[in-house]
Structure formats: structure tokens, C-alpha cells
Amino acid sequence: MGGCGKTQLVSYFLQEYAHLYAQTIYVDASSSSSIKADFQTWARSLGDDHERDVWEEALQKLNSAPQHEQWVLVLDNADDPALDLLQFLPKHVNVTIIITSRNHNLGNLSTTHHLELGEMNTDEALAVMLQAARRQLPLLDDEMESAQTLLKELGCLAVALVQAGTYCRQLSSTIGDVFRPYTFTQYLSLFYSHRAELMKEAGPTSLDKYQRGVYTTLDLSYKVLPQDSRDFLHLISFFHHTEIPLTAFIKASTNVFKDPDWLLPRSQGHVITICSLQNLLCKNMGWNELRMQRVIHTLRSFSLLTASSMDDSIFLHLHPLVQAWSRDMVTPSCHQYQAMAIQVLTACESEENLGLYRYLLPHI
């Protein structure tokens, strides 16, 4: 997902092993036009009658790399699923191609390795946050407890950890010879009360010149999502962020999202909730497995959710910050999505599938 350190990992690799490559070609692969522009710029930088080269000639140059040299082409931020990347890939055996992307499906292009970056473990995450904050172990017990809680809240996401650590460092001070840190406890309290504002802030410039805040990074994916994928993401963000059973949605739709029993009169707004669920999940024609798989596939292609299978059932999982971001985006209308989530849990009664119930408690 965005902000987990893909570009930084490639950058560190190329710094550490620069001696392996005679040529390093870096390309912004966020769009077809940016790829062509960077190819053309690189080709013209070669001099020797290349001043008028166009991007196709850059590709020809890559396909004619000297046999005694190893070159590396980095296609960074190739996130757009609609982008045809194959036309830009050289086929010379001496050119190593590295692609960074949120689009999981690009892993299928790999002829060697597809490295899927997940969350850091807690030790790695703590080390990153301490480094950004210019702090060292050991910490006081209450400060260590706050740091561990912060790691959990931030989902061990690299860009969020650096942002938190740098924020603490920038607000720390030294008076005389006494260092007065802005503590992780203080930042955690600020995070709880002003999460959306903190996560929208531009990232620090002190580490790898990464300028985007966590939410800004996620917003880039959101802008190109179809509306039904956006709505489904907002809906599931009001469940617990792990092990969201797709079966609950199937059973609720089978029951037409109706209450299993009549206990108290419902408000007029409840009719709107049921209509919203039918429009989103059924399009007024019953549960459509293929259509829902396409929605999930779209969200997975932007690394906004992951899916797993257990006992022939599909479970959806959100990163904690993706969940928080999705909720914060719809703050004015969050009650509608929350009501829809509650109604799915209310209406998914199923006598033939009692095993579903053991997964519902965290979501309730």
C-alpha cells in the first residue's frame, strides 16, 4: 500500500549496490505521459547526437545495452491499473527492471521476484520511529507503553511512523543542557483528538524527501476509484478492520436486508438505509457474486484491502490507517455508512450457516 516504503527500499538498494550498474534509469511511471517524458529526457542526456531523441529511441537504446554492462531501469509508482506497462519494458537480458506499485496485479509481470511489502514488525517499526524522533532506548515505562500503542494505531506503516517521530523531534527542545522531548504520550493524545488533521499534513523533508502525508498518499488511489468501490470501502470501514466475512453480506442480501424480528418501530431513515444497501450490493437484482468480486478486485489492485480464504469463505482485511482514513473522509455522512454496516450485521441471520456467527462479535 502507499507509504510502506517501496520507493525508499529501491533507493537504498541502488545506493548500496550502485557499483553493479553502469546505467541507472529512473522513470516516473504514474502515467503514460510521464514515462515517455522521462525516457526522452534520459535519451537526450546521453549527448552525442541524441539531443533530438524521442521516447521510442530511448527504448531502442535500452534494448541495445552493451553485452559487457548491466543496466537497471526503475519504473516507480506504476499504480494505475489502466496503464499498459508492457509497451515500455525493454527485453534486453542485461537490463534489470524494477517496478514499484500499489497494483498487486503487476506482480504477474515478474520473471524473477515479486516482493510484496507488508507491515513492519513491531521491533522494526519502533526503530524507525525512534530514529525519526532522535530518541534512544530505554524509554520510561509509560513512554514505552505509549510508543507501543502508537505503533498499533499507525499499523506499523513506514510513512506514518516517520511522520510521528519527526513531529515529536521538531517539537522537542533543549534548554541549557536539558533535553525536553515532545513525548510519544503527548503525540498519542494529539492523534486521538486530531487524527485526520495530523494524517493530512505533508510528510517531513528530513527522510528521503517524501513530501506526502499518510492521507494524501491514500487520496491518490481514491481519486481513480469507481463510485461503487468507494462506497463499499466506506461501508466495510465501519466493521472491525480484520476478518470481515463476505458471507455476512451474502446472507443479509438473501434476507433483503430486513430485520429478522419486529421489536420496535423503525424511523423513516431506516428505509433509506435498506435502499442504500440494495443499490450498492444488489443493484436491485439480488446478490451478484461476479460484480462484488470485481469491486474487491479493484480495491485490492490499489492495495486498499486484502482478502483471505478460510473454510470456503472469503474474509476482507483493512489496514488500520486505511480504515481510519476511509471513516474520516465521510465524517459528515458517516452515520449513513455506519447504519448500513449495522443493518448488514442485523440482517445476516442464517440458520443453515451458524458458523458465521462466531466471526461477528468483533464487528458488532
Tab-separated table of C-alpha atoms in Angstrom:
chain	number	residue	atom	x	y	z
A	1	MET	CA	0.000	0.000	0.000
A	2	GLY	CA	1.001	3.617	-0.283
A	3	GLY	CA	3.540	4.772	2.279
A	4	CYS	CA	5.018	1.382	3.156
A	5	GLY	CA	8.458	2.290	1.777
A	6	LYS	CA	8.606	0.836	-1.751
A	7	THR	CA	10.461	3.729	-3.366
A	8	GLN	CA	12.724	4.119	-0.331
A	9	LEU	CA	13.671	0.437	-0.434
A	10	VAL	CA	14.683	0.697	-4.100
A	11	SER	CA	16.582	3.916	-3.358
A	12	TYR	CA	18.568	2.278	-0.568
A	13	PHE	CA	19.298	-0.740	-2.760
A	14	LEU	CA	20.655	1.409	-5.589
A	15	GLN	CA	22.801	3.409	-3.171
A	16	GLU	CA	24.206	0.250	-1.609
A	17	TYR	CA	24.828	-1.582	-4.893
A	18	ALA	CA	25.494	1.286	-7.314
A	19	HIS	CA	28.659	-0.485	-8.490
A	20	LEU	CA	26.575	-3.256	-10.079
A	21	TYR	CA	25.089	-0.999	-12.758
A	22	ALA	CA	26.748	1.066	-15.451
A	23	GLN	CA	23.486	2.919	-16.134
A	24	THR	CA	20.562	3.687	-13.777
A	25	ILE	CA	17.443	4.984	-15.489
A	26	TYR	CA	14.757	6.308	-13.145
A	27	VAL	CA	11.264	6.800	-14.589
A	28	ASP	CA	8.093	8.213	-13.023
A	29	ALA	CA	5.615	5.527	-14.075
A	30	SER	CA	2.481	7.161	-12.686
A	31	SER	CA	1.185	7.757	-16.224
A	32	SER	CA	1.996	7.003	-19.857
A	33	SER	CA	2.957	10.635	-20.475
A	34	SER	CA	5.355	10.768	-17.515
A	35	ILE	CA	7.074	7.566	-18.680
A	36	LYS	CA	7.541	8.948	-22.198
A	37	ALA	CA	8.802	12.270	-20.845
A	38	ASP	CA	11.388	10.626	-18.575
A	39	PHE	CA	12.505	8.243	-21.320
A	40	GLN	CA	13.003	11.179	-23.659
A	41	THR	CA	14.891	13.200	-21.023
A	42	TRP	CA	17.230	10.277	-20.338
A	43	ALA	CA	17.873	9.641	-24.047
A	44	ARG	CA	18.724	13.292	-24.709
A	45	SER	CA	21.059	13.381	-21.682
A	46	LEU	CA	23.314	10.865	-23.449
A	47	GLY	CA	24.626	13.574	-25.781
A	48	ASP	CA	26.490	12.522	-28.959
A	49	ASP	CA	23.712	13.319	-31.440
A	50	HIS	CA	20.914	12.207	-29.045
A	51	GLU	CA	19.699	15.774	-28.382
A	52	ARG	CA	16.582	15.291	-30.533
A	53	ASP	CA	15.735	11.747	-29.455
A	54	VAL	CA	12.152	10.810	-28.610
A	55	TRP	CA	10.992	8.203	-26.099
A	56	GLU	CA	10.914	5.339	-28.640
A	57	GLU	CA	14.627	5.849	-29.255
A	58	ALA	CA	15.249	5.594	-25.518
A	59	LEU	CA	13.590	2.173	-25.593
A	60	GLN	CA	15.741	1.202	-28.574
A	61	LYS	CA	18.812	2.275	-26.605
A	62	LEU	CA	17.747	0.101	-23.657
A	63	ASN	CA	17.283	-2.851	-25.995
A	64	SER	CA	20.829	-2.411	-27.297
A	65	ALA	CA	22.680	-2.179	-23.976
A	66	PRO	CA	26.321	-3.335	-24.237
A	67	GLN	CA	26.799	-7.043	-23.524
A	68	HIS	CA	29.560	-6.334	-21.010
A	69	GLU	CA	27.411	-3.921	-18.934
A	70	GLN	CA	24.454	-4.322	-16.599
A	71	TRP	CA	21.817	-1.561	-16.630
A	72	VAL	CA	18.844	-1.017	-14.325
A	73	LEU	CA	15.517	0.602	-15.207
A	74	VAL	CA	13.319	1.736	-12.303
A	75	LEU	CA	9.640	2.271	-13.077
A	76	ASP	CA	8.398	3.981	-9.926
A	77	ASN	CA	4.769	4.421	-8.799
A	78	ALA	CA	3.191	2.346	-11.569
A	79	ASP	CA	-0.108	2.361	-9.682
A	80	ASP	CA	-2.706	2.925	-12.415
A	81	PRO	CA	-4.357	-0.415	-13.363
A	82	ALA	CA	-5.336	1.068	-16.745
A	83	LEU	CA	-1.707	1.748	-17.672
A	84	ASP	CA	-0.282	-0.610	-20.328
A	85	LEU	CA	3.210	-1.048	-18.939
A	86	LEU	CA	4.302	-3.822	-21.306
A	87	GLN	CA	4.961	-1.414	-24.189
A	88	PHE	CA	7.611	0.327	-22.075
A	89	LEU	CA	9.547	-2.757	-20.941
A	90	PRO	CA	12.883	-3.459	-22.681
A	91	LYS	CA	13.652	-7.067	-23.464
A	92	HIS	CA	17.435	-6.993	-23.209
A	93	VAL	CA	18.886	-9.641	-20.900
A	94	ASN	CA	21.373	-7.138	-19.445
A	95	VAL	CA	18.685	-4.691	-18.305
A	96	THR	CA	17.246	-5.307	-14.865
A	97	ILE	CA	13.735	-3.867	-14.433
A	98	ILE	CA	12.424	-2.809	-11.023
A	99	ILE	CA	8.776	-1.782	-10.737
A	100	THR	CA	7.222	-0.234	-7.623
A	101	SER	CA	3.445	-0.240	-7.474
A	102	ARG	CA	0.354	-0.431	-5.298
A	103	ASN	CA	-1.198	-2.540	-8.060
A	104	HIS	CA	-0.861	-6.111	-6.832
A	105	ASN	CA	-1.585	-7.484	-10.318
A	106	LEU	CA	1.699	-6.144	-11.711
A	107	GLY	CA	3.420	-8.930	-9.797
A	108	ASN	CA	2.284	-11.179	-12.649
A	109	LEU	CA	4.809	-9.449	-14.939
A	110	SER	CA	7.725	-10.646	-12.865
A	111	THR	CA	10.138	-13.114	-14.436
A	112	THR	CA	12.198	-13.336	-11.248
A	113	HIS	CA	10.834	-11.964	-7.975
A	114	HIS	CA	7.645	-10.305	-6.763
A	115	LEU	CA	8.370	-8.784	-3.349
A	116	GLU	CA	5.148	-7.877	-1.561
A	117	LEU	CA	5.783	-5.349	1.193
A	118	GLY	CA	3.592	-5.780	4.253
A	119	GLU	CA	3.673	-4.174	7.643
A	120	MET	CA	6.908	-3.889	9.610
A	121	ASN	CA	7.170	-5.987	12.721
A	122	THR	CA	6.989	-4.057	15.988
A	123	ASP	CA	10.764	-4.028	16.559
A	124	GLU	CA	11.421	-2.601	13.086
A	125	ALA	CA	8.619	-0.070	13.472
A	126	LEU	CA	9.860	1.096	16.871
A	127	ALA	CA	13.373	1.516	15.486
A	128	VAL	CA	12.081	3.685	12.617
A	129	MET	CA	10.028	5.908	14.907
A	130	LEU	CA	12.882	6.286	17.393
A	131	GLN	CA	15.298	7.198	14.606
A	132	ALA	CA	12.928	9.841	13.218
A	133	ALA	CA	12.401	11.256	16.722
A	134	ARG	CA	16.146	11.150	17.511
A	135	ARG	CA	15.360	9.125	20.620
A	136	GLN	CA	17.068	6.054	22.040
A	137	LEU	CA	16.140	3.099	24.204
A	138	PRO	CA	15.476	2.600	27.027
A	139	LEU	CA	12.329	4.696	27.397
A	140	LEU	CA	10.417	5.264	30.606
A	141	ASP	CA	7.712	2.665	31.177
A	142	ASP	CA	4.758	4.967	30.426
A	143	GLU	CA	6.533	6.366	27.363
A	144	MET	CA	7.271	2.850	26.090
A	145	GLU	CA	3.639	1.897	26.600
A	146	SER	CA	2.536	4.954	24.594
A	147	ALA	CA	5.040	4.122	21.841
A	148	GLN	CA	3.700	0.566	21.571
A	149	THR	CA	0.112	1.852	21.435
A	150	LEU	CA	1.123	4.335	18.749
A	151	LEU	CA	2.672	1.559	16.649
A	152	LYS	CA	-0.628	-0.306	16.812
A	153	GLU	CA	-2.699	2.760	15.923
A	154	LEU	CA	-0.432	3.549	12.957
A	155	GLY	CA	-0.424	-0.061	11.781
A	156	CYS	CA	3.397	-0.046	11.622
A	157	LEU	CA	3.161	1.926	8.348
A	158	ALA	CA	6.533	3.452	7.480
A	159	VAL	CA	5.389	6.906	6.353
A	160	ALA	CA	3.152	7.319	9.417
A	161	LEU	CA	5.939	6.242	11.784
A	162	VAL	CA	8.399	8.711	10.261
A	163	GLN	CA	5.765	11.435	10.363
A	164	ALA	CA	5.060	10.759	14.065
A	165	GLY	CA	8.732	10.575	15.024
A	166	THR	CA	9.674	13.714	13.125
A	167	TYR	CA	6.741	15.616	14.625
A	168	CYS	CA	7.983	14.707	18.110
A	169	ARG	CA	11.556	15.719	17.220
A	170	GLN	CA	10.506	19.073	15.785
A	171	LEU	CA	8.541	19.972	18.918
A	172	SER	CA	11.287	18.868	21.287
A	173	SER	CA	13.648	21.445	22.747
A	174	THR	CA	16.917	21.786	24.640
A	175	ILE	CA	17.102	24.360	27.420
A	176	GLY	CA	20.651	24.732	28.621
A	177	ASP	CA	21.926	21.182	28.795
A	178	VAL	CA	18.490	19.702	29.474
A	179	PHE	CA	16.691	17.927	26.611
A	180	ARG	CA	12.934	18.254	26.849
A	181	PRO	CA	11.346	15.806	24.388
A	182	TYR	CA	7.886	16.107	22.955
A	183	THR	CA	6.836	12.674	24.137
A	184	PHE	CA	5.124	9.829	22.337
A	185	THR	CA	2.467	10.096	25.056
A	186	GLN	CA	1.762	13.676	24.000
A	187	TYR	CA	1.649	12.715	20.311
A	188	LEU	CA	-0.719	9.808	21.047
A	189	SER	CA	-3.096	12.147	22.853
A	190	LEU	CA	-2.921	14.558	19.911
A	191	PHE	CA	-3.530	11.680	17.480
A	192	TYR	CA	-6.702	10.652	19.316
A	193	SER	CA	-8.128	14.176	19.247
A	194	HIS	CA	-6.869	15.392	15.827
A	195	ARG	CA	-6.172	12.235	13.807
A	196	ALA	CA	-7.482	13.461	10.453
A	197	GLU	CA	-5.595	16.774	10.605
A	198	LEU	CA	-2.325	15.061	11.580
A	199	MET	CA	-2.550	12.430	8.871
A	200	LYS	CA	-3.294	15.033	6.177
A	201	GLU	CA	-0.165	17.044	6.938
A	202	ALA	CA	2.651	16.930	4.410
A	203	GLY	CA	5.371	14.498	5.334
A	204	PRO	CA	8.711	15.605	6.738
A	205	THR	CA	11.551	16.535	4.413
A	206	SER	CA	14.186	15.000	6.645
A	207	LEU	CA	13.875	11.445	5.402
A	208	ASP	CA	14.069	10.594	1.703
A	209	LYS	CA	12.300	13.855	0.764
A	210	TYR	CA	8.925	12.078	0.991
A	211	GLN	CA	6.516	15.004	0.910
A	212	ARG	CA	3.095	13.383	1.238
A	213	GLY	CA	1.089	12.878	4.394
A	214	VAL	CA	-0.483	9.473	5.015
A	215	TYR	CA	-3.966	10.537	3.920
A	216	THR	CA	-2.630	12.403	0.877
A	217	THR	CA	-0.909	9.210	-0.222
A	218	LEU	CA	-4.175	7.264	0.069
A	219	ASP	CA	-6.151	10.049	-1.634
A	220	LEU	CA	-4.193	9.425	-4.847
A	221	SER	CA	-5.766	5.979	-5.128
A	222	TYR	CA	-9.218	7.151	-4.083
A	223	LYS	CA	-9.428	9.695	-6.900
A	224	VAL	CA	-9.477	6.995	-9.576
A	225	LEU	CA	-11.759	4.501	-7.803
A	226	PRO	CA	-15.214	3.844	-9.301
A	227	GLN	CA	-18.053	5.082	-7.097
A	228	ASP	CA	-19.278	1.604	-6.114
A	229	SER	CA	-15.752	0.709	-4.920
A	230	ARG	CA	-15.621	3.927	-2.885
A	231	ASP	CA	-18.994	3.213	-1.281
A	232	PHE	CA	-18.116	-0.384	-0.450
A	233	LEU	CA	-14.812	0.737	1.113
A	234	HIS	CA	-16.633	3.281	3.288
A	235	LEU	CA	-19.168	0.612	4.291
A	236	ILE	CA	-16.646	-2.011	5.401
A	237	SER	CA	-14.574	0.608	7.235
A	238	PHE	CA	-17.317	0.621	9.882
A	239	PHE	CA	-16.659	-3.060	10.578
A	240	HIS	CA	-13.672	-4.217	12.622
A	241	HIS	CA	-10.665	-3.901	10.334
A	242	THR	CA	-9.812	-7.630	10.172
A	243	GLU	CA	-11.716	-10.765	9.175
A	244	ILE	CA	-14.773	-9.104	7.652
A	245	PRO	CA	-16.812	-12.109	6.420
A	246	LEU	CA	-18.191	-11.679	2.911
A	247	THR	CA	-20.787	-14.307	3.847
A	248	ALA	CA	-22.452	-11.738	6.127
A	249	PHE	CA	-23.199	-9.551	3.090
A	250	ILE	CA	-24.443	-12.539	1.082
A	251	LYS	CA	-26.829	-13.683	3.828
A	252	ALA	CA	-28.047	-10.152	4.511
A	253	SER	CA	-28.847	-9.668	0.828
A	254	THR	CA	-30.652	-13.018	0.755
A	255	ASN	CA	-32.808	-11.672	3.601
A	256	VAL	CA	-33.322	-8.435	1.596
A	257	PHE	CA	-31.534	-6.595	4.437
A	258	LYS	CA	-34.721	-6.848	6.535
A	259	ASP	CA	-34.823	-7.174	10.331
A	260	PRO	CA	-35.232	-10.827	11.412
A	261	ASP	CA	-37.832	-9.802	14.033
A	262	TRP	CA	-40.082	-6.818	14.635
A	263	LEU	CA	-39.379	-5.377	18.077
A	264	LEU	CA	-39.754	-1.606	17.887
A	265	PRO	CA	-40.918	0.716	15.131
A	266	ARG	CA	-38.122	1.918	12.847
A	267	SER	CA	-37.653	5.512	11.756
A	268	GLN	CA	-38.162	6.640	8.171
A	269	GLY	CA	-34.400	6.792	7.793
A	270	HIS	CA	-34.236	3.002	8.147
A	271	VAL	CA	-35.958	2.591	4.777
A	272	ILE	CA	-33.235	4.748	3.237
A	273	THR	CA	-30.571	2.515	4.837
A	274	ILE	CA	-32.066	-0.632	3.289
A	275	CYS	CA	-32.454	1.031	-0.111
A	276	SER	CA	-28.810	2.174	0.030
A	277	LEU	CA	-27.649	-1.386	0.734
A	278	GLN	CA	-29.756	-2.787	-2.090
A	279	ASN	CA	-28.444	-0.180	-4.529
A	280	LEU	CA	-24.820	-0.791	-3.532
A	281	LEU	CA	-24.719	-4.565	-3.107
A	282	CYS	CA	-27.516	-5.814	-5.315
A	283	LYS	CA	-28.359	-3.089	-7.816
A	284	ASN	CA	-31.992	-4.164	-7.285
A	285	MET	CA	-31.401	-7.584	-8.849
A	286	GLY	CA	-30.171	-9.756	-5.985
A	287	TRP	CA	-26.663	-10.607	-4.884
A	288	ASN	CA	-24.243	-10.669	-7.804
A	289	GLU	CA	-21.103	-12.599	-6.875
A	290	LEU	CA	-19.210	-11.611	-10.032
A	291	ARG	CA	-19.940	-7.913	-9.577
A	292	MET	CA	-18.811	-7.970	-5.951
A	293	GLN	CA	-15.621	-9.820	-6.886
A	294	ARG	CA	-14.873	-7.016	-9.347
A	295	VAL	CA	-15.316	-4.400	-6.615
A	296	ILE	CA	-12.987	-6.335	-4.304
A	297	HIS	CA	-10.502	-6.838	-7.137
A	298	THR	CA	-10.454	-3.075	-7.792
A	299	LEU	CA	-9.778	-2.273	-4.129
A	300	ARG	CA	-7.085	-4.948	-3.964
A	301	SER	CA	-5.438	-3.580	-7.102
A	302	PHE	CA	-4.835	-0.327	-5.190
A	303	SER	CA	-3.733	-2.212	-2.045
A	304	LEU	CA	-6.633	-0.696	-0.092
A	305	LEU	CA	-7.698	-4.091	1.205
A	306	THR	CA	-6.511	-7.673	1.299
A	307	ALA	CA	-8.562	-10.848	1.141
A	308	SER	CA	-8.074	-14.302	2.571
A	309	SER	CA	-9.967	-17.575	2.351
A	310	MET	CA	-10.854	-19.931	5.184
A	311	ASP	CA	-13.402	-22.772	5.299
A	312	ASP	CA	-14.531	-21.884	1.758
A	313	SER	CA	-15.361	-18.349	2.910
A	314	ILE	CA	-13.755	-15.052	1.909
A	315	PHE	CA	-12.628	-12.568	4.560
A	316	LEU	CA	-11.632	-8.960	3.922
A	317	HIS	CA	-8.947	-7.072	5.845
A	318	LEU	CA	-8.164	-3.341	6.080
A	319	HIS	CA	-5.002	-1.692	7.326
A	320	PRO	CA	-5.932	0.290	10.491
A	321	LEU	CA	-4.977	3.598	8.839
A	322	VAL	CA	-6.941	2.770	5.676
A	323	GLN	CA	-9.941	2.137	7.923
A	324	ALA	CA	-9.396	5.416	9.800
A	325	TRP	CA	-8.858	7.370	6.560
A	326	SER	CA	-11.981	5.904	4.958
A	327	ARG	CA	-14.058	6.836	8.011
A	328	ASP	CA	-12.575	10.322	8.282
A	329	MET	CA	-13.318	11.037	4.614
A	330	VAL	CA	-17.073	10.659	5.176
A	331	THR	CA	-17.336	12.292	8.594
A	332	PRO	CA	-20.387	14.429	7.648
A	333	SER	CA	-22.251	11.366	6.295
A	334	CYS	CA	-20.643	8.660	8.403
A	335	HIS	CA	-23.907	7.824	10.170
A	336	GLN	CA	-25.377	6.509	6.925
A	337	TYR	CA	-22.500	4.093	6.281
A	338	GLN	CA	-22.476	3.095	9.941
A	339	ALA	CA	-26.218	2.388	9.789
A	340	MET	CA	-25.663	0.271	6.674
A	341	ALA	CA	-22.946	-1.741	8.444
A	342	ILE	CA	-25.184	-2.291	11.468
A	343	GLN	CA	-28.031	-3.434	9.226
A	344	VAL	CA	-25.811	-5.991	7.460
A	345	LEU	CA	-24.966	-7.487	10.865
A	346	THR	CA	-28.628	-7.374	11.896
A	347	ALA	CA	-29.949	-8.989	8.725
A	348	CYS	CA	-27.364	-11.739	8.160
A	349	GLU	CA	-29.277	-14.303	10.258
A	350	SER	CA	-28.752	-17.745	8.789
A	351	GLU	CA	-29.968	-20.988	10.365
A	352	GLU	CA	-28.043	-23.084	7.827
A	353	ASN	CA	-24.783	-21.226	8.429
A	354	LEU	CA	-24.456	-20.856	12.195
A	355	GLY	CA	-20.657	-20.911	11.844
A	356	LEU	CA	-20.882	-17.346	10.526
A	357	TYR	CA	-21.867	-16.074	13.969
A	358	ARG	CA	-18.501	-16.776	15.569
A	359	TYR	CA	-16.932	-14.120	13.306
A	360	LEU	CA	-19.447	-11.364	14.055
A	361	LEU	CA	-18.656	-10.312	17.634
A	362	PRO	CA	-15.631	-8.045	16.820
A	363	HIS	CA	-17.734	-6.264	14.186
A	364	ILE	CA	-20.718	-5.831	16.493
